[in-house]
Coordinates of C-alpha atoms in Angstrom, one line a residue:
Chain Q
X1 CA -39.9 -46.2 33.3
X2 CA -39.8 -49.8 34.4
X3 CA -43.6 -49.8 35.1
X4 CA -44.4 -48.3 31.8
X5 CA -42.2 -51.0 30.0
X6 CA -43.9 -53.8 31.9
X7 CA -47.3 -52.7 30.8
X8 CA -46.2 -52.5 27.2
X9 CA -44.6 -56.0 27.3
X10 CA -47.5 -57.5 28.9
X11 CA -49.8 -56.0 26.2
X12 CA -47.6 -57.4 23.5
X13 CA -47.6 -60.8 25.0
X14 CA -51.4 -61.2 25.5
X15 CA -52.5 -59.3 22.5
X16 CA -54.4 -56.7 24.6
X17 CA -55.4 -53.3 23.4
X18 CA -52.5 -50.9 23.7
X19 CA -52.3 -49.3 27.1
X20 CA -52.9 -45.5 27.3
X21 CA -49.2 -44.8 28.0
X22 CA -46.7 -46.7 26.0
X23 CA -43.1 -47.3 26.8
X24 CA -40.9 -44.9 25.0
X25 CA -38.6 -46.3 22.0
X26 CA -35.6 -46.0 24.4
X27 CA -37.3 -48.2 27.0
X28 CA -37.7 -50.9 24.5
X29 CA -34.3 -50.8 23.1
X30 CA -32.8 -50.8 26.7
X31 CA -34.8 -53.9 27.5
X32 CA -34.0 -55.9 24.3
X33 CA -32.4 -59.3 25.1
X34 CA -28.8 -59.9 24.0
X35 CA -30.1 -62.4 21.5
X36 CA -31.9 -59.6 19.6
X37 CA -28.5 -57.8 18.8
X38 CA -26.3 -58.8 15.8
X39 CA -22.6 -57.9 15.5
X40 CA -21.5 -56.0 12.5
X41 CA -18.3 -57.5 11.0
X42 CA -15.3 -55.4 11.2
X43 CA -14.8 -55.7 7.5
X44 CA -18.2 -54.1 6.9
X45 CA -17.1 -50.8 8.8
X46 CA -15.5 -47.9 6.9
X47 CA -13.8 -45.6 9.3
X48 CA -13.3 -42.1 8.3
X49 CA -10.9 -39.9 10.5
X50 CA -11.1 -36.2 9.9
X51 CA -7.9 -34.3 10.4
X52 CA -9.7 -32.0 12.9
X53 CA -10.2 -35.0 15.2
X54 CA -13.8 -36.2 14.4
X55 CA -14.5 -39.8 13.4
X56 CA -17.3 -41.0 11.2
X57 CA -18.0 -44.8 11.0
X58 CA -19.9 -46.2 8.1
X59 CA -21.6 -49.6 8.0
X60 CA -21.4 -51.1 4.6
X61 CA -24.2 -53.1 3.0
X62 CA -22.8 -55.9 0.9
X63 CA -26.1 -57.8 0.8
X64 CA -27.6 -55.0 -1.3
X65 CA -24.7 -53.5 -3.4
X66 CA -22.1 -56.3 -3.5
X67 CA -20.0 -54.9 -6.4
X68 CA -19.9 -51.2 -5.3
X69 CA -19.2 -52.4 -1.7
X70 CA -16.4 -54.6 -2.9
X71 CA -15.1 -51.6 -4.7
X72 CA -15.2 -49.4 -1.6
X73 CA -13.3 -52.2 0.3
X74 CA -10.7 -52.5 -2.4
X75 CA -10.1 -48.6 -2.5
X76 CA -9.7 -48.7 1.3
X77 CA -7.2 -51.5 1.3
X78 CA -5.2 -49.9 -1.6
X79 CA -5.0 -46.6 0.4
X80 CA -6.8 -45.0 -2.7
X81 CA -8.1 -42.3 -0.4
X82 CA -4.8 -40.9 0.9
X83 CA -5.2 -37.1 0.7
X84 CA -8.9 -37.3 0.3
X85 CA -11.2 -34.5 1.6
X86 CA -14.8 -33.6 2.2
X87 CA -15.3 -31.1 -0.6
X88 CA -19.0 -30.7 -0.9
X89 CA -21.6 -29.9 1.8
X90 CA -25.0 -29.0 0.6
X91 CA -27.6 -27.9 3.2
X92 CA -30.5 -30.3 3.8
X93 CA -29.0 -32.6 1.3
X94 CA -25.5 -34.4 1.3
X95 CA -21.9 -34.2 2.5
X96 CA -19.5 -35.7 -0.2
X97 CA -16.0 -36.9 0.1
X98 CA -13.2 -38.6 -1.9
X99 CA -10.5 -37.4 -4.2
X100 CA -12.7 -35.2 -6.2
X101 CA -11.2 -34.4 -9.7
X102 CA -8.2 -36.7 -9.2
X103 CA -7.0 -38.7 -12.0
X104 CA -5.7 -41.4 -9.8
X105 CA -5.9 -44.9 -11.5
X106 CA -8.2 -47.5 -10.0
X107 CA -6.3 -49.9 -7.9
X108 CA -6.4 -53.6 -8.6
X109 CA -9.7 -55.3 -7.6
X110 CA -11.9 -52.4 -8.4
X111 CA -14.6 -52.8 -11.1
X112 CA -14.4 -49.5 -12.9
X113 CA -17.9 -49.8 -14.3
X114 CA -20.2 -51.8 -11.9
X115 CA -23.5 -53.1 -12.8
X116 CA -26.6 -51.0 -11.9
X117 CA -27.0 -52.0 -8.3
X118 CA -30.0 -49.8 -7.9
X119 CA -32.1 -52.5 -6.4
X120 CA -31.9 -56.2 -5.8
X121 CA -34.4 -59.1 -5.7
X122 CA -36.6 -59.5 -2.7
X123 CA -35.9 -63.1 -2.7
X124 CA -33.7 -64.1 0.2
X125 CA -34.6 -61.1 2.4
X126 CA -36.9 -61.5 5.5
X127 CA -38.7 -58.2 5.5
X128 CA -40.6 -56.7 8.5
X129 CA -43.2 -54.3 7.0
X130 CA -43.3 -50.7 8.1
X131 CA -47.1 -50.9 8.4
X132 CA -47.5 -47.3 7.3
X133 CA -47.9 -46.1 3.7
X134 CA -44.8 -45.0 1.9
X135 CA -45.1 -42.2 -0.7
X136 CA -42.2 -43.5 -2.8
X137 CA -42.7 -47.2 -3.2
X138 CA -45.5 -49.8 -3.1
X139 CA -44.3 -51.0 0.3
X140 CA -41.5 -50.2 2.9
X141 CA -39.9 -52.1 5.8
X142 CA -36.7 -53.5 7.3
X143 CA -34.5 -56.2 6.1
X144 CA -31.1 -57.4 7.5
X145 CA -31.1 -54.3 9.8
X146 CA -31.7 -51.9 6.9
X147 CA -34.6 -49.7 5.9
X148 CA -35.8 -50.8 2.5
X149 CA -38.4 -49.9 0.0
X150 CA -39.8 -52.7 -2.2
X151 CA -42.5 -53.9 -4.5
X152 CA -44.1 -57.2 -3.7
X153 CA -45.5 -57.2 -7.3
X154 CA -42.3 -56.7 -9.2
X155 CA -40.0 -58.4 -6.5
X156 CA -37.4 -55.6 -6.1
X157 CA -36.1 -54.2 -2.9
X158 CA -33.9 -51.2 -2.4
X159 CA -32.0 -49.5 0.4
X160 CA -33.9 -46.3 1.2
X161 CA -32.2 -42.9 1.2
X162 CA -32.6 -41.8 4.8
X163 CA -30.8 -39.5 7.0
X164 CA -27.1 -40.7 7.2
X165 CA -27.5 -43.0 4.2
X166 CA -24.2 -43.3 2.3
X167 CA -24.3 -43.6 -1.5
X168 CA -22.0 -43.5 -4.5
X169 CA -21.5 -40.2 -6.4
X170 CA -21.8 -40.6 -10.2
X171 CA -22.2 -38.7 -13.4
X172 CA -25.1 -38.8 -15.6
X173 CA -27.1 -42.0 -15.8
X174 CA -26.4 -44.9 -16.8
X175 CA -23.0 -44.3 -15.1
X176 CA -23.5 -45.8 -11.6
X177 CA -20.2 -44.5 -10.1
X178 CA -17.2 -46.7 -9.1
X179 CA -17.2 -45.9 -5.3
X180 CA -14.3 -43.4 -5.1
X181 CA -16.6 -40.5 -4.3
X182 CA -19.3 -41.1 -1.5
X183 CA -22.0 -38.9 0.0
X184 CA -23.8 -39.0 3.1
X185 CA -27.4 -37.6 3.5
X186 CA -27.4 -34.8 6.0
X187 CA -31.0 -33.7 5.7
X188 CA -34.6 -34.7 5.1
X189 CA -34.5 -38.1 3.3
X190 CA -34.1 -37.5 -0.4
X191 CA -36.1 -40.6 -1.2
X192 CA -36.3 -39.7 -5.0
X193 CA -32.7 -40.9 -5.1
X194 CA -33.9 -44.4 -4.3
X195 CA -33.2 -46.7 -7.4
X196 CA -31.3 -43.8 -9.0
X197 CA -28.1 -44.0 -7.0
X198 CA -26.3 -46.9 -5.5
X199 CA -26.4 -47.1 -1.7
X200 CA -23.4 -48.7 0.0
X201 CA -24.2 -48.1 3.6
X202 CA -25.0 -45.7 6.4
X203 CA -23.1 -43.6 8.9
X204 CA -23.7 -45.3 12.3
X205 CA -21.4 -42.9 14.3
X206 CA -20.3 -39.4 13.9
X207 CA -22.8 -38.2 11.3
X208 CA -22.8 -34.8 13.2
X209 CA -19.1 -34.4 12.2
X210 CA -20.4 -34.1 8.6
X211 CA -23.8 -32.5 9.2
X212 CA -22.3 -29.5 11.2
X213 CA -19.7 -28.7 8.5
X214 CA -19.9 -25.3 7.0
X215 CA -22.0 -25.4 3.8
X216 CA -20.4 -24.8 0.4
X217 CA -21.3 -21.7 -1.4
X218 CA -20.9 -22.9 -5.0
X219 CA -23.7 -24.7 -6.9
X220 CA -24.6 -28.1 -5.3
X221 CA -22.7 -27.1 -2.2
X222 CA -19.2 -27.5 -3.5
X223 CA -16.6 -25.5 -1.5
X224 CA -15.4 -22.5 -3.5
X225 CA -11.8 -22.7 -2.5
X226 CA -9.7 -25.8 -1.9
X227 CA -8.6 -24.1 1.4
X228 CA -12.1 -24.9 2.6
X229 CA -11.9 -28.6 1.9
X230 CA -12.0 -30.7 5.1
X231 CA -9.0 -33.0 5.2
X232 CA -9.4 -36.7 5.9
X233 CA -6.5 -38.1 7.7
X234 CA -7.5 -41.7 7.3
X235 CA -10.2 -43.7 5.5
X236 CA -9.9 -47.5 6.0
X237 CA -11.9 -50.6 7.1
X238 CA -12.0 -51.4 10.8
X239 CA -10.5 -54.8 9.7
X240 CA -7.4 -53.0 8.7
X241 CA -6.9 -51.5 12.1
X242 CA -5.1 -53.1 15.0
X243 CA -7.7 -55.3 16.7
X244 CA -7.6 -53.3 20.0
X245 CA -8.3 -50.1 18.3
X246 CA -11.3 -51.3 16.2
X247 CA -14.6 -49.7 16.9
X248 CA -17.3 -52.4 17.1
X249 CA -21.0 -52.2 16.9
X250 CA -24.2 -54.2 17.0
X251 CA -27.6 -53.6 15.6
X252 CA -31.1 -54.6 16.7
X253 CA -32.3 -57.5 14.5
X254 CA -35.1 -56.1 12.5
X255 CA -36.9 -59.5 12.5
X256 CA -36.8 -59.6 16.3
X257 CA -39.7 -59.2 18.6
X258 CA -37.9 -56.3 20.3
X259 CA -37.7 -54.5 17.0
X260 CA -41.5 -55.1 16.3
X261 CA -42.2 -53.5 19.7
X262 CA -39.9 -50.5 18.9
X263 CA -41.6 -50.0 15.5
X264 CA -45.0 -50.0 17.1
X265 CA -44.2 -47.4 19.6
X266 CA -42.4 -45.3 17.1
X267 CA -45.7 -45.0 15.3
X268 CA -47.6 -44.4 18.4
X269 CA -45.7 -41.9 20.6
X270 CA -47.9 -41.5 23.8
X271 CA -46.1 -40.6 26.9
X272 CA -45.7 -37.6 29.2
X273 CA -44.6 -35.4 26.4
X274 CA -46.5 -36.7 23.3
X275 CA -50.2 -36.9 23.7
X276 CA -51.5 -37.4 20.2
X277 CA -50.1 -40.6 18.6
X278 CA -49.9 -40.4 14.8
X279 CA -50.8 -44.1 14.2
X280 CA -48.2 -44.2 11.5
X281 CA -44.6 -43.4 11.0
X282 CA -42.3 -42.6 8.2
X283 CA -39.6 -45.3 7.1
X284 CA -36.8 -42.9 7.8
X285 CA -38.1 -42.0 11.3
X286 CA -37.5 -45.6 12.4
X287 CA -33.8 -45.5 12.9
X288 CA -32.6 -49.1 13.4
X289 CA -31.0 -49.1 16.9
X290 CA -27.3 -49.5 16.7
X291 CA -24.9 -49.3 19.6
X292 CA -21.3 -49.8 20.5
X293 CA -20.3 -53.3 21.5
X294 CA -19.0 -53.2 25.0
X295 CA -16.4 -56.1 24.3
X296 CA -13.9 -55.4 21.5
X297 CA -14.4 -57.0 18.2
X298 CA -12.2 -60.1 18.0
X299 CA -12.1 -61.1 14.3
Chain O
X1 CA -33.6 -26.4 -20.6
X2 CA -36.1 -24.3 -22.6
X3 CA -37.0 -27.0 -24.9
X4 CA -37.7 -29.5 -22.0
X5 CA -39.8 -26.8 -20.3
X6 CA -42.0 -26.1 -23.4
X7 CA -42.7 -29.9 -23.7
X8 CA -43.8 -30.1 -20.2
X9 CA -46.0 -27.0 -20.5
X10 CA -47.7 -28.4 -23.7
X11 CA -48.4 -31.7 -22.0
X12 CA -50.1 -29.8 -19.0
X13 CA -52.2 -27.8 -21.4
X14 CA -53.5 -30.5 -23.6
X15 CA -53.7 -33.2 -20.9
X16 CA -51.4 -35.5 -22.8
X17 CA -49.5 -38.4 -21.3
X18 CA -46.4 -37.1 -19.6
X19 CA -43.4 -36.8 -21.8
X20 CA -40.5 -39.1 -21.2
X21 CA -38.3 -36.1 -20.0
X22 CA -39.9 -33.7 -17.6
X23 CA -38.7 -30.1 -16.9
X24 CA -36.9 -29.9 -13.6
X25 CA -38.7 -28.2 -10.6
X26 CA -36.3 -25.3 -11.1
X27 CA -37.3 -24.8 -14.7
X28 CA -41.1 -24.6 -13.6
X29 CA -40.3 -22.1 -10.8
X30 CA -38.3 -19.9 -13.1
X31 CA -41.1 -19.9 -15.7
X32 CA -43.9 -19.0 -13.1
X33 CA -45.7 -15.8 -13.9
X34 CA -45.5 -12.9 -11.5
X35 CA -49.1 -13.4 -10.7
X36 CA -48.3 -16.7 -9.2
X37 CA -46.1 -15.1 -6.5
X38 CA -47.4 -13.7 -3.2
X39 CA -45.5 -11.2 -1.0
X40 CA -44.9 -12.1 2.7
X41 CA -45.8 -9.1 4.9
X42 CA -43.0 -7.6 6.7
X43 CA -44.8 -8.0 9.9
X44 CA -44.7 -11.8 9.3
X45 CA -41.0 -12.0 9.1
X46 CA -38.9 -12.6 12.3
X47 CA -35.3 -11.7 11.6
X48 CA -32.6 -13.4 13.8
X49 CA -29.1 -11.9 13.6
X50 CA -26.3 -14.1 14.9
X51 CA -23.4 -12.1 16.6
X52 CA -21.1 -14.1 14.2
X53 CA -22.6 -12.4 11.2
X54 CA -25.2 -15.0 10.1
X55 CA -28.9 -14.1 9.5
X56 CA -31.9 -16.5 9.9
X57 CA -35.3 -15.2 8.6
X58 CA -38.6 -16.9 9.8
X59 CA -41.9 -16.5 8.1
X60 CA -44.5 -16.5 10.7
X61 CA -47.9 -18.4 10.3
X62 CA -50.7 -16.3 11.9
X63 CA -53.3 -18.2 9.9
X64 CA -52.6 -21.2 11.8
X65 CA -51.5 -20.3 15.3
X66 CA -52.6 -16.7 15.9
X67 CA -52.1 -16.5 19.6
X68 CA -48.6 -18.0 19.6
X69 CA -47.6 -15.9 16.6
X70 CA -49.0 -12.8 18.4
X71 CA -46.9 -13.7 21.3
X72 CA -43.8 -13.9 19.2
X73 CA -44.5 -10.5 17.7
X74 CA -45.2 -9.0 21.1
X75 CA -42.0 -10.5 22.4
X76 CA -40.0 -9.0 19.4
X77 CA -41.5 -5.6 19.8
X78 CA -40.8 -5.6 23.6
X79 CA -37.1 -6.5 23.0
X80 CA -37.7 -9.6 25.1
X81 CA -34.9 -11.4 23.4
X82 CA -32.1 -8.9 24.2
X83 CA -29.2 -11.3 25.2
X84 CA -30.8 -14.4 23.8
X85 CA -28.7 -17.3 22.4
X86 CA -29.0 -20.6 20.6
X87 CA -28.4 -23.0 23.5
X88 CA -29.4 -26.2 22.1
X89 CA -28.5 -28.0 18.8
X90 CA -29.4 -31.8 18.6
X91 CA -28.3 -33.6 15.5
X92 CA -31.0 -34.6 13.1
X93 CA -33.6 -32.8 15.2
X94 CA -33.7 -29.2 16.3
X95 CA -31.8 -26.0 17.1
X96 CA -33.4 -24.0 19.8
X97 CA -33.0 -20.4 20.9
X98 CA -34.4 -17.8 23.4
X99 CA -33.6 -16.8 26.9
X100 CA -33.4 -20.4 28.2
X101 CA -33.8 -20.4 31.9
X102 CA -34.4 -16.7 32.4
X103 CA -37.0 -15.5 34.8
X104 CA -37.7 -12.4 32.7
X105 CA -41.3 -11.3 33.2
X106 CA -43.6 -11.6 30.1
X107 CA -44.0 -8.2 28.5
X108 CA -47.4 -6.6 27.9
X109 CA -49.5 -8.1 25.1
X110 CA -48.2 -11.7 25.7
X111 CA -50.7 -14.5 26.6
X112 CA -48.7 -16.5 29.1
X113 CA -50.9 -19.6 28.7
X114 CA -52.0 -19.7 25.1
X115 CA -54.7 -22.1 23.9
X116 CA -53.7 -25.4 22.4
X117 CA -53.2 -24.3 18.8
X118 CA -52.0 -27.7 17.7
X119 CA -54.4 -27.7 14.8
X120 CA -57.1 -25.6 13.3
X121 CA -60.4 -26.0 11.3
X122 CA -60.0 -27.0 7.7
X123 CA -62.7 -24.5 7.0
X124 CA -61.5 -21.4 5.2
X125 CA -58.4 -23.1 3.9
X126 CA -57.9 -23.9 0.1
X127 CA -55.9 -27.1 0.2
X128 CA -54.0 -28.4 -2.8
X129 CA -53.6 -32.2 -2.1
X130 CA -50.2 -33.8 -2.2
X131 CA -51.5 -36.7 -4.2
X132 CA -49.3 -39.1 -2.3
X133 CA -50.0 -41.1 0.8
X134 CA -48.9 -39.6 4.1
X135 CA -47.7 -41.9 6.9
X136 CA -48.9 -39.5 9.7
X137 CA -52.3 -38.3 8.7
X138 CA -55.3 -39.2 6.6
X139 CA -54.2 -36.6 4.0
X140 CA -51.5 -34.0 3.3
X141 CA -51.2 -31.0 0.9
X142 CA -50.6 -27.3 0.8
X143 CA -52.6 -24.3 2.0
X144 CA -51.8 -20.6 2.1
X145 CA -48.2 -21.5 1.0
X146 CA -47.6 -24.1 3.8
X147 CA -47.2 -27.8 4.0
X148 CA -50.3 -29.1 6.0
X149 CA -51.5 -32.6 7.2
X150 CA -55.3 -32.7 7.6
X151 CA -58.2 -35.0 8.2
X152 CA -61.1 -34.4 5.8
X153 CA -63.3 -36.6 8.0
X154 CA -62.5 -34.9 11.3
X155 CA -62.0 -31.3 9.6
X156 CA -58.7 -30.4 11.2
X157 CA -55.6 -29.1 9.5
X158 CA -52.2 -28.6 11.0
X159 CA -48.8 -27.2 9.9
X160 CA -46.4 -30.1 9.3
X161 CA -43.0 -30.5 10.9
X162 CA -40.7 -30.4 8.0
X163 CA -37.1 -29.4 7.6
X164 CA -36.8 -25.7 8.8
X165 CA -40.2 -25.7 10.5
X166 CA -40.2 -23.3 13.6
X167 CA -42.1 -24.4 16.7
X168 CA -42.6 -23.3 20.3
X169 CA -40.7 -25.1 23.0
X170 CA -42.8 -26.3 25.9
X171 CA -42.7 -28.4 29.0
X172 CA -44.9 -31.4 29.5
X173 CA -48.3 -31.4 27.9
X174 CA -50.9 -29.7 28.2
X175 CA -48.4 -26.8 28.5
X176 CA -48.2 -25.3 25.0
X177 CA -45.4 -22.9 25.5
X178 CA -45.6 -19.2 25.4
X179 CA -43.3 -18.5 22.6
X180 CA -40.2 -17.2 24.2
X181 CA -38.2 -20.3 23.3
X182 CA -38.3 -21.4 19.7
X183 CA -36.9 -24.3 17.8
X184 CA -36.2 -24.9 14.1
X185 CA -36.0 -28.5 12.7
X186 CA -32.6 -29.3 11.2
X187 CA -33.0 -32.9 10.3
X188 CA -35.4 -35.4 9.0
X189 CA -39.0 -34.2 9.4
X190 CA -40.1 -35.2 13.0
X191 CA -43.7 -35.5 11.9
X192 CA -44.6 -37.2 15.3
X193 CA -44.4 -33.6 16.6
X194 CA -47.4 -32.6 14.5
X195 CA -50.4 -31.8 16.7
X196 CA -48.1 -32.2 19.8
X197 CA -46.4 -28.9 19.5
X198 CA -47.4 -25.4 18.2
X199 CA -45.9 -24.4 14.9
X200 CA -45.4 -20.7 14.4
X201 CA -43.5 -20.6 11.1
X202 CA -40.5 -21.7 9.1
X203 CA -37.0 -20.6 8.4
X204 CA -37.0 -19.2 4.7
X205 CA -33.4 -18.0 4.7
X206 CA -30.3 -19.0 6.6
X207 CA -31.4 -22.3 8.0
X208 CA -27.8 -23.4 7.2
X209 CA -26.6 -20.9 9.9
X210 CA -28.4 -23.1 12.5
X211 CA -28.0 -26.6 11.0
X212 CA -24.2 -26.2 10.7
X213 CA -23.7 -25.1 14.3
X214 CA -21.7 -27.6 16.5
X215 CA -24.0 -30.1 18.2
X216 CA -24.5 -29.9 22.0
X217 CA -23.1 -32.8 24.0
X218 CA -25.6 -32.8 26.8
X219 CA -28.8 -34.8 26.7
X220 CA -31.2 -33.4 24.0
X221 CA -28.4 -31.5 22.5
X222 CA -28.1 -28.8 25.0
X223 CA -24.6 -27.1 25.1
X224 CA -22.6 -28.1 28.2
X225 CA -21.0 -24.7 28.9
X226 CA -22.6 -21.4 28.5
X227 CA -19.4 -20.3 26.8
X228 CA -20.8 -22.6 23.9
X229 CA -24.0 -20.6 23.5
X230 CA -24.3 -18.8 20.2
X231 CA -25.0 -15.2 20.9
X232 CA -28.0 -13.5 19.0
X233 CA -27.3 -9.8 18.4
X234 CA -30.8 -9.0 17.2
X235 CA -34.1 -10.7 17.1
X236 CA -37.0 -8.6 15.7
X237 CA -39.6 -8.3 13.1
X238 CA -38.8 -7.0 9.6
X239 CA -41.5 -4.4 10.2
X240 CA -39.3 -3.0 13.2
X241 CA -36.5 -2.4 10.9
X242 CA -35.9 0.7 8.7
X243 CA -37.7 0.2 5.4
X244 CA -34.7 0.2 3.3
X245 CA -33.1 -2.5 5.3
X246 CA -36.0 -5.0 5.5
X247 CA -35.5 -8.4 3.8
X248 CA -38.5 -9.0 1.6
X249 CA -39.7 -12.3 0.2
X250 CA -42.4 -13.8 -1.9
X251 CA -43.7 -17.5 -2.1
X252 CA -45.3 -19.4 -4.9
X253 CA -49.0 -19.5 -4.4
X254 CA -49.8 -23.1 -3.6
X255 CA -53.2 -22.9 -5.4
X256 CA -51.5 -21.7 -8.6
X257 CA -51.1 -23.7 -11.8
X258 CA -47.4 -23.3 -11.6
X259 CA -47.3 -24.9 -8.1
X260 CA -49.4 -27.8 -9.3
X261 CA -46.9 -28.3 -12.2
X262 CA -44.0 -28.1 -9.7
X263 CA -45.7 -30.7 -7.4
X264 CA -46.2 -33.1 -10.3
X265 CA -42.5 -32.9 -11.4
X266 CA -41.3 -33.2 -7.8
X267 CA -43.1 -36.5 -7.6
X268 CA -41.8 -37.7 -11.0
X269 CA -38.2 -36.8 -11.4
X270 CA -37.2 -37.9 -14.8
X271 CA -34.3 -35.9 -16.5
X272 CA -30.7 -36.4 -17.4
X273 CA -29.8 -37.4 -14.0
X274 CA -32.9 -39.2 -12.5
X275 CA -34.2 -42.1 -14.6
X276 CA -36.6 -43.9 -12.2
X277 CA -39.4 -41.5 -11.2
X278 CA -41.0 -42.5 -8.0
X279 CA -44.6 -41.5 -9.0
X280 CA -44.9 -40.1 -5.4
X281 CA -43.3 -37.6 -3.0
X282 CA -43.1 -36.9 0.7
X283 CA -44.9 -33.8 1.8
X284 CA -41.6 -32.4 3.3
X285 CA -39.7 -33.0 0.1
X286 CA -41.9 -30.4 -1.8
X287 CA -40.5 -27.3 -0.4
X288 CA -42.7 -24.3 -1.3
X289 CA -40.6 -22.1 -3.6
X290 CA -39.7 -18.8 -1.8
X291 CA -37.5 -16.2 -3.1
X292 CA -36.2 -12.7 -2.4
X293 CA -38.2 -9.9 -3.8
X294 CA -36.2 -7.8 -6.1
X295 CA -37.8 -4.6 -5.1
X296 CA -37.7 -3.7 -1.4
X297 CA -40.8 -4.2 0.8
X298 CA -42.7 -1.0 0.9
X299 CA -45.4 -1.6 3.5

């Protein structure tokens, strides 16, 4: 593995034609320097503990949907989700959780009718282009560690609905949802949801705890009986947990040289197993590398 | 719903600009005439019954991978898979089944080392273009009811790896696999596998029985203990079953006017829920409509 990796790095440095055998994406991530990794703040981690023992960790995206994310944080801090469940699991689509039909009043600090944060201005984002065509938007790439679709002409950028993306359930448009009911994508990227629903983050650990749940048999994958609802024992921010217990993560800076290398190899798999590189890649098949931090989060 | 549908149909007939509200994809499928549906032969249906009661039905694709599909059929007829299990479930990737490390000899009629059926000639296929760019191939579309990637310049066409696609497990290239070990995609389309693995079909019913299985914790999603293997009680062709028991399906002809209409709406969702149509769609987000035939298969 090391030999392949050196070849790849050398090629990148001197701008030579790509070697016949590229490093694997894993090789590149493993070799990325510490400086290429960015810590995710504990206040941007929503930790969902299922009563059956599984844990799901969501990274929030305040740079993209500030009001909806602020709502999610206010709901977590107010223990709004005490007694919440996963009540909808639709195959190749989404798992959804919250209080469902509850009439609970919104806690203080929640904006009940947030603005339509379906996209933001490109201004202020450093975007690394995907380099492949995107069927859903004029362009696609990565900004602040996130997969984005964007329009250089019109100046908008939006978080893309990929596998594990977390968004805000809502009623009929123009309702944008408050943040009490959230869904995670558990199937092929439903990119038609881009700019139609507010994305607040992505599952960075434990998505399999949602994707392996039994599918609901009612329309849209809702569970038929409340007995099937999957109880959530705790739903809070990592920053609400004792420091020693907090999960801590870091992501590969999407404007780093390591990420550029990773992106290139993702689009040109050519190793012992893959012999016909595509020369292109789908936005949602370039998962931004995220890993546990070895040292605990300290603030 | 009927009113919306009439508007859409009228627009298609007179070539007018699309109305502001389009019919939903479901509206169009429901309204498709009987002549737009094609029956899938019972000999092209592989029926996998899990011991836990779930059934998974795979449509085989002899037009694309004739030798591998012939192998699958020969294996089914020879009861090669007696005692088979699902032994690998990797999140956002594949579920895989077969006899795993068995040393069972290949039955008669099986080609142990099939040719590299990673693509076929475009010649002889009627392809309906997707009409959106594809990140993985010069072009994408639909032929004989299947999603395909193709190259008009080089003349090849290949079945695309979408959600529920079924392919042949193999070792390192140039081994193409014999067909004894099969996988189904249970996550975001791993299109980099196109032209690197032989696709023999797709799951048309019961994919949720595979996608909701617990994920394996070993490398590549293999189950750690054999006790976790999911037993398969029967794995046979529908044509091997008593006529009255055979599941029967039909698919929407991908060269029909109904399919063209369906494709257009898939790329331009604009209804009570979706307000910002993308104007494009990913190949794997246009699932070819498939439904149970009301009358039993009689041939």
